[in-house]
Amino acid sequence: MYILMATPECAPVAKAGGLGDFVQGLSRELAAQGHQVEIILPKYDCLRYDRVEDMTLEHPDLWVPFFDRAVHCDVEVGLVDGLRCYFIDAHSEHGFFNRGAIYGDADDPDRFTFFSHAILEFLVASGRCPDIIHCNEWQTGLVPVLLFERYTALGLDKTRVCYSLHNLGHQGWTTPKVLEMNGLDVGRLMVPDRLQDPGNPQAVNLMKGGIVFSNFVTTVSPRYAWEIQHTDQGMGLQGVLRDQDRKFGGVLNGIDTTTWNPATDPFIATNYALEKLPGKAENKAALRERLGLVDTPKPIVAVVSRLDRQKGIDLIRHSIDYSLQQDAQFVLLGSAQEPAINAIFWDAKQSLADHPDAHLELGYDEELAHLIYAGADMIVIPSVYEPCGLTQMIAMRYGCVPIVRRVGGLADTVFDANYSDRPYEERNGYVFDELTFEGLESALGRAIGLWQQHPDHFRQLRLNGMRMDNSWARPAQDYLNIYQHIRVR
Ligand code: ADP
């Protein structure tokens, strides 16, 4: 099968969060199974060019419609970890992809609908006809709309779209101007069963467009699939998703087990595996040395996260004080976009500046993240909502025990050491329900207590987590079944 991944992110060249990992992991697994997989991304100025091999010009003269004129683009191609990746380079006076970051500008809907339009224009201009375009998030929600409204008639009549929702917190709410910009009929599309936002009749909802016009819609865990259809986590799209139930389902993400493998990871101090678990102690020592913590018989509690309200900011902040009170050490690696959140953690960092048992690292640091998973004993993930969450799966693979709130994919992957109805050998962490300090403490307190009082049992929890199969093999098969189901034979 010929599958094109249309995406604003792909690890390691353009990653802001789990979406980048999703595209990389799923694509690699599909390619390993013998499918033709290609990825298409904007050519951001902030791309990790050092991770792209053999970048060459693929299509020099692409003209993408933009209001009543067209913008000149080039399409380049390169290899990213062996996968063929196209990059759309837009030569517009708006500098659409030259903003120093992937997201975060007021005109993001313009930037990414332009990208969506460029994908289809490129396919037609270069005579490519994928069986499946796998679109992701609101940034590519206009792809199936444009495909259906215009490009099937221009030769893409055998292409079908699978659309994955990674986070309903961002739906691409914008004005009808983006439809005009892309030459689409506003009157035809700004209606309740097409792109009109359910909560605001003046607004275009690009994610809704993607849902309505795609052949199949997925989200990243079965529990989140239920939550967004039946609770306010659907953020206004509950009804739309219930209406589309016949073409909607949850597929639990995997993790890329090549990138995330303690037995081969080049970014950690000592490689280790199930049978060589003492290797973890050497990573713990290396982590302490790197972050200036004292060497002492205490567990290390960690957080590795975007510092966004979705991630449970108050509880993350509280986990620092609580861990120190419980005689544990604490490390945080986090990046905040919102100034108010940034300020909270800068204050905390300053007040703990000389603390022998705590270190806060504010920013994004891929390599340090690896060492934290390898060196820490437990990781706290107190999310308000969590579509899937890769952090807990990565942590488990490194023998780092997750403490999570029972939401979304966290509930699908972490099973409480004391209260789960799973067999003992499948229990792999600690789970709490209430989004309160007491809720967090009820789980984190048990985890720290087990480490301090029953190290053998704690070791067993680590091993249970390391034994779980969270690879992409099973989810990739689920996606292949979906592609087979919708493709034109
Ligand atoms: P989300 O996509 O909502 O950010 P996920 O748990 O799905 O959350 O994925 C998070 C990914 O981003 C993981 O690979 C994690 O290691 C990584 N990550 C998050 N914050 C940081 C950071 N500050 N520095 C390095 N990696 C980070």
Short mmCIF file of C-alpha atoms and ligand atoms in Angstrom, two decimals:
data_model
loop_
_atom_site.label_atom_id
_atom_site.label_comp_id
_atom_site.label_asym_id
_atom_site.label_seq_id
_atom_site.Cartn_x
_atom_site.Cartn_y
_atom_site.Cartn_z
CA MET A 1 0.00 0.00 0.00
CA TYR A 2 1.15 3.58 -0.65
CA ILE A 3 0.58 5.69 2.47
CA LEU A 4 1.33 9.40 2.79
CA MET A 5 1.53 10.83 6.32
CA ALA A 6 0.37 14.46 6.27
CA THR A 7 1.51 16.09 9.48
CA PRO A 8 2.81 19.28 11.10
CA GLU A 9 5.30 17.22 13.18
CA CYS A 10 7.65 14.30 12.75
CA ALA A 11 10.32 13.23 15.24
CA PRO A 12 13.22 13.87 15.29
CA VAL A 13 13.21 16.70 12.73
CA ALA A 14 10.14 18.65 13.83
CA LYS A 15 8.77 17.61 17.19
CA ALA A 16 6.73 19.60 19.69
CA GLY A 17 5.17 16.61 21.49
CA GLY A 18 3.69 13.15 21.11
CA LEU A 19 2.40 13.74 17.57
CA GLY A 20 6.00 13.81 16.32
CA ASP A 21 6.63 10.43 17.96
CA PHE A 22 3.38 9.02 16.58
CA VAL A 23 4.28 9.83 12.97
CA GLN A 24 7.82 8.51 13.30
CA GLY A 25 6.85 5.30 15.12
CA LEU A 26 3.86 4.34 13.01
CA SER A 27 5.64 5.17 9.74
CA ARG A 28 8.69 3.11 10.64
CA GLU A 29 6.59 0.11 11.57
CA LEU A 30 4.49 0.31 8.38
CA ALA A 31 7.64 0.65 6.29
CA ALA A 32 9.22 -2.33 8.09
CA GLN A 33 6.18 -4.36 7.08
CA GLY A 34 6.91 -3.56 3.44
CA HIS A 35 4.52 -0.69 2.73
CA GLN A 36 5.51 2.41 0.82
CA VAL A 37 5.36 5.15 3.44
CA GLU A 38 6.19 8.79 2.85
CA ILE A 39 5.85 11.80 5.11
CA ILE A 40 5.07 15.37 4.14
CA LEU A 41 5.87 18.35 6.35
CA PRO A 42 6.31 22.10 6.05
CA LYS A 43 9.94 23.11 5.57
CA TYR A 44 10.22 25.02 8.85
CA ASP A 45 13.27 27.17 9.44
CA CYS A 46 13.54 25.39 12.81
CA LEU A 47 13.81 21.89 11.28
CA ARG A 48 16.61 19.76 12.69
CA TYR A 49 18.45 19.80 9.35
CA ASP A 50 21.25 17.75 10.91
CA ARG A 51 18.82 14.81 11.10
CA VAL A 52 17.83 14.96 7.40
CA GLU A 53 20.02 13.04 4.98
CA ASP A 54 20.45 13.72 1.27
CA MET A 55 18.10 16.68 1.04
CA THR A 56 17.50 17.40 -2.65
CA LEU A 57 15.06 19.37 -4.72
CA GLU A 58 12.18 17.15 -5.78
CA HIS A 59 9.72 19.53 -7.41
CA PRO A 60 10.93 23.05 -8.17
CA ASP A 61 7.92 24.77 -9.50
CA LEU A 62 4.81 24.23 -7.47
CA TRP A 63 2.14 26.94 -7.50
CA VAL A 64 -0.35 26.75 -4.64
CA PRO A 65 -3.64 28.69 -4.88
CA PHE A 66 -3.86 31.52 -2.37
CA PHE A 67 -6.92 33.83 -2.59
CA ASP A 68 -7.10 34.87 -6.25
CA ARG A 69 -3.43 34.25 -6.98
CA ALA A 70 -0.89 31.50 -6.37
CA VAL A 71 2.19 31.22 -4.16
CA HIS A 72 5.38 29.71 -5.47
CA CYS A 73 6.74 26.71 -3.55
CA ASP A 74 9.54 24.19 -3.88
CA VAL A 75 9.28 20.66 -2.61
CA GLU A 76 12.40 19.08 -1.26
CA VAL A 77 12.93 15.48 -0.28
CA GLY A 78 15.26 13.84 2.21
CA LEU A 79 15.63 10.80 4.40
CA VAL A 80 14.71 10.99 8.06
CA ASP A 81 15.85 7.82 9.82
CA GLY A 82 15.47 6.01 6.52
CA LEU A 83 11.97 7.35 5.79
CA ARG A 84 11.32 9.43 2.71
CA CYS A 85 10.16 12.85 3.80
CA TYR A 86 8.93 15.74 1.62
CA PHE A 87 9.28 19.32 2.78
CA ILE A 88 7.12 22.12 1.38
CA ASP A 89 9.08 25.33 1.10
CA ALA A 90 6.75 28.31 0.59
CA HIS A 91 8.18 31.47 -0.94
CA SER A 92 5.50 33.84 0.27
CA GLU A 93 5.90 37.26 1.76
CA HIS A 94 4.16 35.88 4.88
CA GLY A 95 7.13 33.63 5.64
CA PHE A 96 4.65 30.92 6.56
CA PHE A 97 7.20 28.41 7.80
CA ASN A 98 9.92 30.80 8.92
CA ARG A 99 8.72 31.61 12.40
CA GLY A 100 11.41 29.94 14.48
CA ALA A 101 8.82 27.51 15.93
CA ILE A 102 6.33 24.96 14.69
CA TYR A 103 3.22 26.49 16.29
CA GLY A 104 2.15 29.55 18.18
CA ASP A 105 1.30 32.32 15.73
CA ALA A 106 -2.04 34.07 15.31
CA ASP A 107 -2.14 33.10 11.64
CA ASP A 108 -1.55 29.36 12.29
CA PRO A 109 -4.86 28.48 10.52
CA ASP A 110 -3.60 30.32 7.40
CA ARG A 111 -0.17 28.69 7.61
CA PHE A 112 -1.44 25.16 7.98
CA THR A 113 -4.36 25.32 5.56
CA PHE A 114 -1.85 26.62 3.04
CA PHE A 115 0.30 23.58 3.83
CA SER A 116 -2.74 21.29 3.41
CA HIS A 117 -3.48 22.82 0.04
CA ALA A 118 0.15 22.50 -1.02
CA ILE A 119 0.09 18.74 -0.24
CA LEU A 120 -2.73 18.10 -2.70
CA GLU A 121 -1.30 20.43 -5.32
CA PHE A 122 2.02 18.59 -5.06
CA LEU A 123 0.38 15.18 -5.45
CA VAL A 124 -1.47 16.24 -8.58
CA ALA A 125 1.47 18.15 -10.08
CA SER A 126 3.85 15.23 -9.54
CA GLY A 127 1.41 12.51 -10.59
CA ARG A 128 1.42 10.76 -7.23
CA CYS A 129 -1.68 8.97 -6.08
CA PRO A 130 -1.42 7.49 -2.57
CA ASP A 131 -3.91 4.84 -1.53
CA ILE A 132 -4.18 6.54 1.83
CA ILE A 133 -3.40 10.01 3.11
CA HIS A 134 -3.13 9.72 6.87
CA CYS A 135 -3.91 13.21 8.20
CA ASN A 136 -3.27 14.41 11.73
CA GLU A 137 -4.77 17.12 13.93
CA TRP A 138 -6.58 20.27 12.83
CA GLN A 139 -3.51 21.44 10.93
CA THR A 140 -4.30 18.93 8.17
CA GLY A 141 -8.09 18.89 8.65
CA LEU A 142 -8.62 20.76 5.39
CA VAL A 143 -6.89 18.02 3.35
CA PRO A 144 -9.97 15.74 3.10
CA VAL A 145 -12.21 18.77 2.54
CA LEU A 146 -10.11 20.00 -0.37
CA LEU A 147 -9.71 16.45 -1.66
CA PHE A 148 -13.43 15.87 -1.77
CA GLU A 149 -14.36 19.35 -2.98
CA ARG A 150 -11.75 19.68 -5.71
CA TYR A 151 -8.93 17.18 -6.05
CA THR A 152 -10.82 13.93 -6.65
CA ALA A 153 -11.87 15.56 -9.92
CA LEU A 154 -8.24 16.42 -10.66
CA GLY A 155 -7.02 12.81 -10.57
CA LEU A 156 -6.94 11.89 -6.88
CA ASP A 157 -10.09 9.82 -7.18
CA LYS A 158 -8.54 6.68 -5.68
CA THR A 159 -7.08 8.32 -2.61
CA ARG A 160 -8.81 7.85 0.76
CA VAL A 161 -8.23 9.64 4.05
CA CYS A 162 -7.68 8.31 7.55
CA TYR A 163 -7.71 11.17 10.05
CA SER A 164 -6.22 10.96 13.55
CA LEU A 165 -7.19 13.23 16.43
CA HIS A 166 -4.42 13.64 18.98
CA ASN A 167 -5.81 16.40 21.16
CA LEU A 168 -9.30 17.90 21.13
CA GLY A 169 -8.01 20.90 23.07
CA HIS A 170 -6.86 22.42 19.78
CA GLN A 171 -9.44 22.27 16.99
CA GLY A 172 -8.31 25.01 14.60
CA TRP A 173 -11.08 27.50 15.29
CA THR A 174 -10.87 30.29 12.75
CA THR A 175 -12.85 32.56 10.44
CA PRO A 176 -14.40 31.76 7.05
CA LYS A 177 -11.52 33.73 5.54
CA VAL A 178 -9.44 30.51 5.41
CA LEU A 179 -12.06 28.94 3.18
CA GLU A 180 -11.90 31.93 0.80
CA MET A 181 -8.13 31.83 0.95
CA ASN A 182 -8.26 28.23 -0.27
CA GLY A 183 -10.89 28.85 -2.95
CA LEU A 184 -13.63 26.92 -1.11
CA ASP A 185 -17.32 27.76 -1.17
CA VAL A 186 -18.11 29.41 2.18
CA GLY A 187 -21.89 29.09 1.80
CA ARG A 188 -21.66 25.39 1.06
CA LEU A 189 -19.24 24.58 3.88
CA MET A 190 -20.32 26.91 6.72
CA VAL A 191 -23.30 24.77 7.66
CA PRO A 192 -23.92 22.59 10.75
CA ASP A 193 -23.12 19.27 9.12
CA ARG A 194 -19.88 20.52 7.55
CA LEU A 195 -17.29 23.00 8.94
CA GLN A 196 -19.39 25.30 11.10
CA ASP A 197 -18.30 25.15 14.74
CA PRO A 198 -21.01 23.62 16.95
CA GLY A 199 -20.52 26.25 19.68
CA ASN A 200 -19.95 29.35 17.56
CA PRO A 201 -21.86 29.62 14.29
CA GLN A 202 -19.48 32.37 13.06
CA ALA A 203 -16.42 30.14 13.37
CA VAL A 204 -14.92 27.57 11.05
CA ASN A 205 -13.75 24.45 12.89
CA LEU A 206 -10.99 22.79 10.87
CA MET A 207 -10.90 19.63 12.97
CA LYS A 208 -14.61 19.17 12.43
CA GLY A 209 -14.01 19.49 8.68
CA GLY A 210 -11.43 16.73 8.90
CA ILE A 211 -13.83 14.49 10.87
CA VAL A 212 -16.78 15.00 8.55
CA PHE A 213 -14.88 14.62 5.26
CA SER A 214 -12.53 11.73 6.12
CA ASN A 215 -13.24 8.10 5.36
CA PHE A 216 -12.20 6.99 8.84
CA VAL A 217 -11.39 8.88 12.04
CA THR A 218 -9.26 7.60 14.87
CA THR A 219 -8.05 8.87 18.16
CA VAL A 220 -5.11 7.71 20.17
CA SER A 221 -6.61 5.49 22.87
CA PRO A 222 -9.89 3.62 23.38
CA ARG A 223 -10.62 5.42 26.64
CA TYR A 224 -10.11 8.87 25.06
CA ALA A 225 -12.36 7.80 22.16
CA TRP A 226 -15.13 7.21 24.69
CA GLU A 227 -14.36 10.38 26.67
CA ILE A 228 -14.54 12.68 23.64
CA GLN A 229 -17.85 11.20 22.52
CA HIS A 230 -19.50 11.22 25.93
CA THR A 231 -17.91 13.86 28.20
CA ASP A 232 -16.94 17.51 27.94
CA GLN A 233 -13.46 16.37 26.88
CA GLY A 234 -14.92 16.41 23.38
CA MET A 235 -14.71 20.20 23.81
CA GLY A 236 -17.86 20.76 21.79
CA LEU A 237 -17.35 17.97 19.24
CA GLN A 238 -19.07 15.21 21.27
CA GLY A 239 -22.22 15.27 19.12
CA VAL A 240 -20.25 15.33 15.86
CA LEU A 241 -18.20 12.31 16.99
CA ARG A 242 -21.30 10.41 18.09
CA ASP A 243 -22.90 11.12 14.70
CA GLN A 244 -19.80 9.73 12.99
CA ASP A 245 -19.63 6.66 15.22
CA ARG A 246 -19.73 4.20 12.32
CA LYS A 247 -16.35 5.46 11.08
CA PHE A 248 -14.69 6.30 14.40
CA GLY A 249 -12.50 4.33 16.84
CA GLY A 250 -9.64 4.49 19.33
CA VAL A 251 -6.27 2.87 18.59
CA LEU A 252 -3.77 2.95 21.42
CA ASN A 253 -0.47 4.50 20.33
CA GLY A 254 2.73 2.56 20.50
CA ILE A 255 6.20 3.86 21.22
CA ASP A 256 9.16 3.65 18.92
CA THR A 257 11.11 0.83 20.54
CA THR A 258 14.25 1.62 18.57
CA THR A 259 14.48 5.18 19.85
CA TRP A 260 13.27 4.22 23.31
CA ASN A 261 15.37 1.21 24.20
CA PRO A 262 17.50 1.19 27.37
CA ALA A 263 19.57 -1.68 25.92
CA THR A 264 20.88 0.48 23.05
CA ASP A 265 20.07 4.12 23.97
CA PRO A 266 23.13 6.27 23.16
CA PHE A 267 22.00 9.11 25.43
CA ILE A 268 22.16 7.24 28.73
CA ALA A 269 25.15 6.45 30.92
CA THR A 270 24.91 2.64 30.92
CA ASN A 271 22.75 0.43 28.75
CA TYR A 272 20.60 -2.09 30.57
CA ALA A 273 17.70 -4.49 30.14
CA LEU A 274 15.39 -6.68 32.20
CA GLU A 275 18.14 -9.10 33.16
CA LYS A 276 20.70 -6.32 33.70
CA LEU A 277 18.61 -4.05 35.89
CA PRO A 278 21.52 -2.93 38.10
CA GLY A 279 22.43 -0.78 35.08
CA LYS A 280 19.67 1.50 36.26
CA ALA A 281 21.63 2.39 39.38
CA GLU A 282 24.50 3.67 37.24
CA ASN A 283 22.11 5.88 35.32
CA LYS A 284 20.70 7.16 38.59
CA ALA A 285 24.20 8.13 39.67
CA ALA A 286 24.82 9.81 36.29
CA LEU A 287 21.55 11.72 36.51
CA ARG A 288 22.43 12.97 39.99
CA GLU A 289 25.83 14.06 38.84
CA ARG A 290 24.46 15.82 35.78
CA LEU A 291 21.80 17.71 37.76
CA GLY A 292 23.80 18.33 40.93
CA LEU A 293 21.83 16.12 43.33
CA VAL A 294 23.53 14.43 46.27
CA ASP A 295 24.20 10.71 46.22
CA THR A 296 21.95 9.36 48.96
CA PRO A 297 19.63 6.37 49.43
CA LYS A 298 16.45 8.09 48.27
CA PRO A 299 14.16 7.48 45.31
CA ILE A 300 14.13 10.00 42.45
CA VAL A 301 10.68 11.23 41.43
CA ALA A 302 10.59 12.86 37.98
CA VAL A 303 8.39 14.91 35.69
CA VAL A 304 9.11 15.17 31.93
CA SER A 305 6.40 17.24 30.34
CA ARG A 306 5.19 20.15 28.35
CA LEU A 307 4.08 22.52 31.12
CA ASP A 308 0.61 23.11 29.80
CA ARG A 309 -2.68 23.32 31.75
CA GLN A 310 -3.65 19.96 30.22
CA LYS A 311 -0.80 18.35 32.15
CA GLY A 312 -2.11 19.31 35.62
CA ILE A 313 0.14 22.26 36.48
CA ASP A 314 -0.96 22.60 40.13
CA LEU A 315 -0.39 18.93 40.80
CA ILE A 316 3.00 18.93 39.07
CA ARG A 317 3.97 21.89 41.23
CA HIS A 318 2.66 20.15 44.33
CA SER A 319 4.52 16.94 43.54
CA ILE A 320 7.82 18.81 44.05
CA ASP A 321 7.05 19.81 47.64
CA TYR A 322 5.34 16.55 48.48
CA SER A 323 8.24 14.41 47.19
CA LEU A 324 10.76 16.40 49.21
CA GLN A 325 8.56 16.13 52.32
CA GLN A 326 8.41 12.37 51.83
CA ASP A 327 12.20 12.19 51.75
CA ALA A 328 12.50 11.62 48.01
CA GLN A 329 14.56 13.52 45.45
CA PHE A 330 12.85 15.36 42.61
CA VAL A 331 13.78 16.31 39.04
CA LEU A 332 11.70 18.14 36.48
CA LEU A 333 12.28 18.69 32.77
CA GLY A 334 9.54 20.90 31.41
CA SER A 335 8.86 23.50 28.79
CA ALA A 336 6.16 26.13 29.19
CA GLN A 337 4.76 28.37 26.46
CA GLU A 338 2.39 30.32 28.67
CA PRO A 339 4.25 33.08 30.58
CA ALA A 340 2.17 32.61 33.76
CA ILE A 341 3.07 28.92 33.90
CA ASN A 342 6.69 29.63 33.10
CA ALA A 343 6.77 32.06 36.02
CA ILE A 344 5.44 29.43 38.45
CA PHE A 345 8.27 27.06 37.61
CA TRP A 346 10.98 29.73 37.46
CA ASP A 347 9.97 30.76 40.99
CA ALA A 348 10.12 27.15 42.10
CA LYS A 349 13.51 26.72 40.42
CA GLN A 350 14.92 29.76 42.17
CA SER A 351 13.62 28.75 45.57
CA LEU A 352 15.23 25.33 45.15
CA ALA A 353 18.45 26.64 43.60
CA ASP A 354 20.80 25.17 46.21
CA HIS A 355 18.65 22.26 47.27
CA PRO A 356 20.65 19.01 47.40
CA ASP A 357 17.61 16.89 46.52
CA ALA A 358 15.85 18.81 43.74
CA HIS A 359 16.59 20.15 40.30
CA LEU A 360 14.28 21.83 37.80
CA GLU A 361 15.38 22.13 34.17
CA LEU A 362 13.15 24.47 32.19
CA GLY A 363 13.24 23.95 28.45
CA TYR A 364 13.11 21.18 25.90
CA ASP A 365 15.99 18.72 25.96
CA GLU A 366 15.56 15.43 24.15
CA GLU A 367 18.83 13.89 25.35
CA LEU A 368 18.25 14.78 29.00
CA ALA A 369 14.76 13.25 28.78
CA HIS A 370 16.40 9.89 27.96
CA LEU A 371 18.70 10.09 30.97
CA ILE A 372 15.80 11.00 33.27
CA TYR A 373 13.74 7.98 32.17
CA ALA A 374 16.82 5.81 32.74
CA GLY A 375 17.87 7.32 36.06
CA ALA A 376 14.62 8.14 37.84
CA ASP A 377 12.63 5.62 39.91
CA MET A 378 9.18 7.03 39.26
CA ILE A 379 7.46 9.58 37.07
CA VAL A 380 4.41 11.69 37.88
CA ILE A 381 1.76 12.33 35.20
CA PRO A 382 -1.25 14.04 36.84
CA SER A 383 -2.98 15.16 33.62
CA VAL A 384 -6.34 16.92 33.53
CA TYR A 385 -6.88 15.01 30.29
CA GLU A 386 -4.49 12.81 28.31
CA PRO A 387 -5.45 11.52 24.86
CA CYS A 388 -2.82 8.76 25.00
CA GLY A 389 0.38 9.87 26.65
CA LEU A 390 3.68 8.42 25.58
CA THR A 391 5.61 9.45 28.65
CA GLN A 392 4.21 6.68 30.86
CA MET A 393 4.92 4.03 28.21
CA ILE A 394 8.48 5.26 27.64
CA ALA A 395 9.08 5.47 31.40
CA MET A 396 7.89 1.88 31.90
CA ARG A 397 10.25 0.61 29.25
CA TYR A 398 13.09 2.19 31.23
CA GLY A 399 11.93 0.65 34.52
CA CYS A 400 10.63 3.98 35.82
CA VAL A 401 7.29 3.48 37.60
CA PRO A 402 4.45 5.80 36.49
CA ILE A 403 2.06 7.55 38.89
CA VAL A 404 -0.87 8.74 36.81
CA ARG A 405 -4.37 10.14 36.90
CA ARG A 406 -7.03 7.74 35.57
CA VAL A 407 -7.81 9.54 32.27
CA GLY A 408 -7.52 8.73 28.57
CA GLY A 409 -4.59 6.59 27.50
CA LEU A 410 -3.10 6.71 31.01
CA ALA A 411 -6.06 4.61 32.18
CA ASP A 412 -5.53 2.21 29.26
CA THR A 413 -1.85 1.56 30.03
CA VAL A 414 -1.18 1.92 33.79
CA PHE A 415 -2.65 -0.56 36.27
CA ASP A 416 -2.51 0.16 39.97
CA ALA A 417 -0.18 -1.93 42.14
CA ASN A 418 -2.80 -2.28 44.89
CA TYR A 419 -6.24 -1.73 43.43
CA SER A 420 -6.22 -3.01 39.85
CA ASP A 421 -8.36 -6.00 38.88
CA ARG A 422 -5.49 -7.12 36.61
CA PRO A 423 -3.26 -10.10 37.53
CA TYR A 424 -0.32 -9.10 39.69
CA GLU A 425 2.23 -9.47 36.88
CA GLU A 426 0.38 -6.86 34.80
CA ARG A 427 0.29 -4.22 37.54
CA ASN A 428 2.84 -1.59 36.69
CA GLY A 429 2.23 1.69 38.52
CA TYR A 430 -0.07 3.82 40.65
CA VAL A 431 -3.34 5.43 39.62
CA PHE A 432 -5.53 8.11 41.22
CA ASP A 433 -8.83 9.69 40.26
CA GLU A 434 -9.34 13.07 41.89
CA LEU A 435 -7.64 16.12 40.42
CA THR A 436 -6.61 17.27 43.92
CA PHE A 437 -3.51 17.33 46.08
CA GLU A 438 -5.01 14.51 48.16
CA GLY A 439 -5.63 12.45 45.03
CA LEU A 440 -2.02 12.81 43.91
CA GLU A 441 -0.67 12.12 47.39
CA SER A 442 -2.74 8.95 47.69
CA ALA A 443 -0.81 7.46 44.76
CA LEU A 444 2.61 9.13 45.04
CA GLY A 445 2.73 8.41 48.78
CA ARG A 446 2.15 4.70 48.15
CA ALA A 447 4.85 4.63 45.45
CA ILE A 448 7.49 6.33 47.60
CA GLY A 449 6.48 4.15 50.57
CA LEU A 450 6.93 0.97 48.55
CA TRP A 451 10.37 2.07 47.33
CA GLN A 452 11.44 2.85 50.91
CA GLN A 453 9.92 -0.12 52.70
CA HIS A 454 9.59 -2.95 50.17
CA PRO A 455 12.33 -2.57 47.56
CA ASP A 456 11.76 -6.10 46.24
CA HIS A 457 8.13 -5.34 45.48
CA PHE A 458 9.10 -2.04 43.89
CA ARG A 459 11.60 -3.89 41.71
CA GLN A 460 8.81 -6.25 40.64
CA LEU A 461 6.69 -3.28 39.54
CA ARG A 462 9.58 -1.97 37.45
CA LEU A 463 9.97 -5.38 35.80
CA ASN A 464 6.23 -5.65 35.11
CA GLY A 465 6.37 -2.30 33.30
CA MET A 466 9.48 -3.24 31.33
CA ARG A 467 7.81 -6.46 30.14
CA MET A 468 4.78 -4.71 28.64
CA ASP A 469 4.57 -4.72 24.87
CA ASN A 470 3.89 -1.11 23.93
CA SER A 471 5.59 -1.37 20.54
CA TRP A 472 3.97 -0.19 17.32
CA ALA A 473 3.45 -3.75 16.03
CA ARG A 474 -0.15 -4.15 17.19
CA PRO A 475 -1.38 -0.58 16.57
CA ALA A 476 0.23 -0.59 13.10
CA GLN A 477 -1.79 -3.70 12.31
CA ASP A 478 -4.95 -1.92 13.51
CA TYR A 479 -4.19 1.02 11.20
CA LEU A 480 -3.51 -1.35 8.30
CA ASN A 481 -6.91 -2.94 8.88
CA ILE A 482 -8.50 0.52 8.76
CA TYR A 483 -6.61 1.43 5.57
CA GLN A 484 -7.69 -1.88 3.98
CA HIS A 485 -11.27 -1.23 5.01
CA ILE A 486 -11.44 2.22 3.36
CA ARG A 487 -9.12 1.87 0.39
CA VAL A 488 -10.36 1.58 -3.18
CA ARG A 489 -9.67 -1.93 -4.43
P1 ADP B 1 2.18 15.48 24.62
O1 ADP B 1 2.18 15.02 23.20
O2 ADP B 1 0.84 15.92 25.11
O3 ADP B 1 3.24 16.50 24.92
P2 ADP B 1 3.00 12.74 25.25
O4 ADP B 1 3.16 12.05 26.57
O5 ADP B 1 2.12 12.10 24.24
O6 ADP B 1 2.55 14.22 25.57
O7 ADP B 1 4.44 12.90 24.56
C1 ADP B 1 5.44 13.62 25.17
C2 ADP B 1 6.75 13.39 24.44
O8 ADP B 1 7.51 14.59 24.49
C3 ADP B 1 7.61 12.33 25.09
O9 ADP B 1 8.45 11.76 24.09
C4 ADP B 1 8.44 13.13 26.09
O10 ADP B 1 9.66 12.49 26.41
C5 ADP B 1 8.67 14.39 25.30
N1 ADP B 1 8.85 15.61 26.11
C6 ADP B 1 7.90 16.32 26.78
N2 ADP B 1 8.43 17.40 27.37
C7 ADP B 1 9.75 17.38 27.09
C8 ADP B 1 10.85 18.26 27.40
N3 ADP B 1 10.69 19.35 28.12
N4 ADP B 1 12.07 17.93 26.92
C9 ADP B 1 12.24 16.80 26.18
N5 ADP B 1 11.25 15.95 25.84
C10 ADP B 1 10.02 16.24 26.28
#
